[in-house]
Short mmCIF file of C-alpha atoms and ligand atoms in Angstrom, two decimals:
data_model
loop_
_atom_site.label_atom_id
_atom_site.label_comp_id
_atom_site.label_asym_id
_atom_site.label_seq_id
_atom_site.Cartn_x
_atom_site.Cartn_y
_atom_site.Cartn_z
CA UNK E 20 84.27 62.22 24.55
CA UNK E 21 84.86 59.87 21.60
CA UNK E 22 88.07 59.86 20.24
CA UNK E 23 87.93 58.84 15.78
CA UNK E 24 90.72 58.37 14.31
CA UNK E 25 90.31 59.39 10.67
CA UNK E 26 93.39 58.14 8.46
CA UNK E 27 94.10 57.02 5.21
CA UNK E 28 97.08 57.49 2.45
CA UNK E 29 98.44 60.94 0.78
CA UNK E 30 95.13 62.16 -1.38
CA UNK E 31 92.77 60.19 -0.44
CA UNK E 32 90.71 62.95 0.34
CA UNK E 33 91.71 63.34 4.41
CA UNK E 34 91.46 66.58 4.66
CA UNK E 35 88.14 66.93 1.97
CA UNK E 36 86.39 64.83 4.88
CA UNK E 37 87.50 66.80 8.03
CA UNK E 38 86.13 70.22 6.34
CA UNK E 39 83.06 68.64 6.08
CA UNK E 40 82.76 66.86 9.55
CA UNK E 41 84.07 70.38 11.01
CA UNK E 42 81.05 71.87 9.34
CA UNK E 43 78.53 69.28 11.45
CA UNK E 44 80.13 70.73 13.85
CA UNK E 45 82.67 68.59 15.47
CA UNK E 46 86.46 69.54 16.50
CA UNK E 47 89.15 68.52 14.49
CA UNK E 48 92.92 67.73 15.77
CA UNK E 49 95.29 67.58 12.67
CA UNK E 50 98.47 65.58 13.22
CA UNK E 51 99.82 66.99 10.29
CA UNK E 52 99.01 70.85 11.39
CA UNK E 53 101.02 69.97 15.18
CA UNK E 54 103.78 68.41 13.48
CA UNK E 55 104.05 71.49 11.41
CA UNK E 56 104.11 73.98 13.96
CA UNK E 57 105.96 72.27 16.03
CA UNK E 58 108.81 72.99 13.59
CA UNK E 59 107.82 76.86 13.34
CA UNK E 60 111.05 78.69 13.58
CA UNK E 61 112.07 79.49 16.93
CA UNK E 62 110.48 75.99 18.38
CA UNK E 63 113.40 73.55 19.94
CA UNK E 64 112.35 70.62 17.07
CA UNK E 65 113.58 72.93 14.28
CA UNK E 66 117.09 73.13 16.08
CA UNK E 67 116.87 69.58 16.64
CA UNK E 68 116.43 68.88 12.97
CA UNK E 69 118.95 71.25 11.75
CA UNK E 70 121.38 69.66 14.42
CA UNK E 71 120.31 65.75 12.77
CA UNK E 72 120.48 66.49 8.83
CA UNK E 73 122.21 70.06 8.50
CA UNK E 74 121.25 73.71 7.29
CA UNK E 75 120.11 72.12 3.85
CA UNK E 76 116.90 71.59 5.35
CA UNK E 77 116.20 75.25 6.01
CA UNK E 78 115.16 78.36 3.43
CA UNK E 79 116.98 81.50 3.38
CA UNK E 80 114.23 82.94 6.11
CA UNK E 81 115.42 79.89 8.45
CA UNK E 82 111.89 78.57 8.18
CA UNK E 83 111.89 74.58 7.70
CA UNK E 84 112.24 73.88 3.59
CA UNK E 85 109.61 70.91 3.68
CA UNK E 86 109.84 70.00 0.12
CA UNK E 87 113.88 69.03 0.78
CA UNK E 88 112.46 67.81 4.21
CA UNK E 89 110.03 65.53 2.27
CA UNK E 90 112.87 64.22 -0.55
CA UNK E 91 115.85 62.96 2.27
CA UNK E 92 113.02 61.11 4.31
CA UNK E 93 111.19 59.29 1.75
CA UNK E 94 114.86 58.71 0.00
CA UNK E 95 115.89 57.68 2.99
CA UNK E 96 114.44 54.83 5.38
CA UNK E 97 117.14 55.88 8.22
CA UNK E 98 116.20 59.50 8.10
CA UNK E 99 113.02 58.89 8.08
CA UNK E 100 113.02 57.06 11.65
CA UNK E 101 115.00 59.71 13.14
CA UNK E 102 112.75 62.39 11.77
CA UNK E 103 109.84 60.37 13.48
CA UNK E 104 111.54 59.80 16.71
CA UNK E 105 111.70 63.36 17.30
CA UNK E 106 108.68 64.07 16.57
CA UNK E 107 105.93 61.35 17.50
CA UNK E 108 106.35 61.82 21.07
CA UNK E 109 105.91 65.27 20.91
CA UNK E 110 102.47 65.19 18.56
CA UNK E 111 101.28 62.73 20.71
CA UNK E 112 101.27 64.95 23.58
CA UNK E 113 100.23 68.00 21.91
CA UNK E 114 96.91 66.04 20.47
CA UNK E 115 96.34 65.21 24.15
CA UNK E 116 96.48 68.26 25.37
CA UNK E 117 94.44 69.55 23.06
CA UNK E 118 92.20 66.86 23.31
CA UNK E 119 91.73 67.89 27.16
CA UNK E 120 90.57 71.47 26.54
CA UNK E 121 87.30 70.37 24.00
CA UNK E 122 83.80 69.85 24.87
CA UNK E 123 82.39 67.91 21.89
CA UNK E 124 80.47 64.31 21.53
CA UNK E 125 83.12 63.33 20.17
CA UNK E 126 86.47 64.50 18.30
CA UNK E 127 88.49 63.59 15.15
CA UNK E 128 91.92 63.08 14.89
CA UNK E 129 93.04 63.50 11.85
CA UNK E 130 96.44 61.19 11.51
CA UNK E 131 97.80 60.33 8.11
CA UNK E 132 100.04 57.68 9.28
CA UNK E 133 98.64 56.18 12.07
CA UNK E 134 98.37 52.78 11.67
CA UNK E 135 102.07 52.78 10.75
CA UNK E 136 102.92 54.74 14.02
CA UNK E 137 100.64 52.30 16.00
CA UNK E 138 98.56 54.83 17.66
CA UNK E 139 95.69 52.99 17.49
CA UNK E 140 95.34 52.82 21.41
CA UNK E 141 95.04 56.50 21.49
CA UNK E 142 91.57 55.68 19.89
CA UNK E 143 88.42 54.27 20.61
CA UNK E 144 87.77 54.12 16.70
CA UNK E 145 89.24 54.24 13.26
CA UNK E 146 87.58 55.37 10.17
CA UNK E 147 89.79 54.72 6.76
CA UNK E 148 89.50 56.71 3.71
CA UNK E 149 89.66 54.57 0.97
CA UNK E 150 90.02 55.47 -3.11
CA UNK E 151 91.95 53.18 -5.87
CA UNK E 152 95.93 54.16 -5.95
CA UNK E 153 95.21 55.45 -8.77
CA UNK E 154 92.91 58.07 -7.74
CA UNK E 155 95.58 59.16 -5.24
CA UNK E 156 97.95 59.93 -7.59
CA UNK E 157 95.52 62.05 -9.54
CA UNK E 158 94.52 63.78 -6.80
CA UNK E 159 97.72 64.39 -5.24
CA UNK E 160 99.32 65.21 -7.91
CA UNK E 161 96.99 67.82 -8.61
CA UNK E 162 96.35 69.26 -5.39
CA UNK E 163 100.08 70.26 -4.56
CA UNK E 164 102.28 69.25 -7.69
CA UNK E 165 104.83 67.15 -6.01
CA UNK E 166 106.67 64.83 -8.45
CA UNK E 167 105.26 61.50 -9.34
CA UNK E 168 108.26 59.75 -8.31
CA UNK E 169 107.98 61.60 -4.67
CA UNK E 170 104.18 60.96 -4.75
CA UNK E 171 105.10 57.07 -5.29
CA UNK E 172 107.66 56.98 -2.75
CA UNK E 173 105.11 58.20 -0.67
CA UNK E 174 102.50 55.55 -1.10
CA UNK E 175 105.09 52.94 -1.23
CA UNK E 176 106.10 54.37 2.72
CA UNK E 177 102.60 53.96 3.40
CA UNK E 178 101.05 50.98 5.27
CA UNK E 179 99.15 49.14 2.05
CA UNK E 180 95.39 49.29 1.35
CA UNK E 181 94.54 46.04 1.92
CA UNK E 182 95.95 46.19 5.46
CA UNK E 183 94.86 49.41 6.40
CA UNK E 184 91.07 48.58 5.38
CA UNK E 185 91.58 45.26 7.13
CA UNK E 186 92.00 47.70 10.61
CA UNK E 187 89.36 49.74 10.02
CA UNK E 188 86.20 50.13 12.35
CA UNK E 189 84.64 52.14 9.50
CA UNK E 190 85.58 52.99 6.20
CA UNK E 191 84.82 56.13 3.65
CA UNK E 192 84.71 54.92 0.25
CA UNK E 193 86.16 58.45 -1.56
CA UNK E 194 86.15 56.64 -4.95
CA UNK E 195 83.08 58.60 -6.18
CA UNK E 196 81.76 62.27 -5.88
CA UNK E 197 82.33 64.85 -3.35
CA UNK E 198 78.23 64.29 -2.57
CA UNK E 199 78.48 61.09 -2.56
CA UNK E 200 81.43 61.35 0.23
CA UNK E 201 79.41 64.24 2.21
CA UNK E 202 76.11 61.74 2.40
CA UNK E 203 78.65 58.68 3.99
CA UNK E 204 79.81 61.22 6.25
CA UNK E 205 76.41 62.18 7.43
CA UNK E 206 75.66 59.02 8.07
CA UNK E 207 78.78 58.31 10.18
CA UNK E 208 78.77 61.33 11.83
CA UNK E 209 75.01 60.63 13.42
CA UNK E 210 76.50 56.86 14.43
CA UNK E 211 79.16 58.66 16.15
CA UNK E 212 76.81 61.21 17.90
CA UNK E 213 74.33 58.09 18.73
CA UNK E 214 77.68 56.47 20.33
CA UNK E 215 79.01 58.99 22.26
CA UNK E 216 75.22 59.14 23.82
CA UNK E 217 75.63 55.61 24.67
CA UNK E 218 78.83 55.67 26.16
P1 ADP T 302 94.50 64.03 1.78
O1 ADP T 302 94.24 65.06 2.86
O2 ADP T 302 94.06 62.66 2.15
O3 ADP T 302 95.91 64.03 1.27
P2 ADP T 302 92.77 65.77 0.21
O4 ADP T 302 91.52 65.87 1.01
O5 ADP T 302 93.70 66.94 0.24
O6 ADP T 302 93.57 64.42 0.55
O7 ADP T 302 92.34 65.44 -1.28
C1 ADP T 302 93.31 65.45 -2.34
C2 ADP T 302 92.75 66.24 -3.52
O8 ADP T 302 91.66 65.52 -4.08
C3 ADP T 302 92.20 67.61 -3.13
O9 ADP T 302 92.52 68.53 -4.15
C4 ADP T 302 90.69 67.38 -3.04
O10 ADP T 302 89.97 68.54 -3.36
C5 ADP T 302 90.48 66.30 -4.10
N1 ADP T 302 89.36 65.38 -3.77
C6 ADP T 302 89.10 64.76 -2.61
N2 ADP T 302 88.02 63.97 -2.70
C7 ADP T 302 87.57 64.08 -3.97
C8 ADP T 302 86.47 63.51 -4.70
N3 ADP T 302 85.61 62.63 -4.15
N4 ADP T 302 86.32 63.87 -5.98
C9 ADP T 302 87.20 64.73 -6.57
N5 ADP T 302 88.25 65.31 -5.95
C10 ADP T 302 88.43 64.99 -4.66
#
């Protein structure tokens, strides 16, 4: 089975693009959805955080409180690596077990930050979403109404355009219309199929 990574930075339309490849068909493993259960109360990471930054990071229900989560990482470069120690190793497993129970042509793994955690080599191909900075802004600022200056510190965390569309095996341009993006995605998505019948 083909592994695709899909990446690309906060709103560029990530998650638009896996709806639509999940509706040709194909199985989706979010790196974002593991590393959010994996912090479901109960689970030993949400002990592990609350032992690393303190009870300020949990709501009144003891569930994880992700926007004060979000604000001492991204405020914080040393938090930030400790937050990511704990928890890379542990996605990276979960994705491959999950990985190990499909029966697909191929699969994407969805992975917001993967060329800054390196896991290309999980991978036999990336595909970057691309839009102007701009346009993420809009569109994340829209879609969950996180602060501007978070939203910035956010893209500023991220691994740059130019560099992350430099490692790309294929790229999405999400500047334009959501038909525009489903037609591209066609397109890739019968590449992919013709691929994983070659391999
Ligand atoms: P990501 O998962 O990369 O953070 P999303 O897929 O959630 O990004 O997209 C961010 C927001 O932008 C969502 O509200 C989505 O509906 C919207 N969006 C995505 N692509 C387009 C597009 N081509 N045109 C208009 N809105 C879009």
């Amino acid at each position: 089975m083909l592994r695709i990574g899909l990446t690309g930075g906060i709103g560029s339309g990530k998650s638009t693009i896996c709806h639509i490849f999940h509706e040709f068909g194909i199985p989706i493993i979010d790196s974002d959805v593991i590393a959010r259960e994996l912090v479901e109360p109960g689970r030993p990471a949400l002990q592990q955080i609350v032992t690393l930054f303190g009870e300020q990071v949990l709501q009144q229900d003891g569930s994880l409180n992700r926007a004060k989560m979000r604000e001492l990482v991204f405020s914080n470069e040393q938090h930030r690596e400790q937050l990511e120690s704990l928890l890379h190793p542990l996605i990276r497993l979960e994705m491959q077990q999950q990985i190990s129970t499909l029966d697909s042509p191929y699969v994407i793994l969805a992975i917001p930050l993967l060329f800054e955690k390196g896991w290309q080599q999980l991978l036999d191909r990336v595909v970057v979403v691309d839009c102007s900075e701009e346009q993420q802004r809009e569109r994340s600022g829209l879609r969950d109404g996180s602060s501007t200056q978070t939203i910035e510190q956010i893209i500023a965390s991220q691994i740059s355009r130019d560099k992350r569309l430099a490692a790309a095996d294929d790229i999405i341009d999400n500047s334009g219309s959501l038909e525009s993006l489903r037609t591209q995605i066609y397109t890739l998505h019968q590449r992919y199929l013709a691929m994983a019948a070659n391999n």
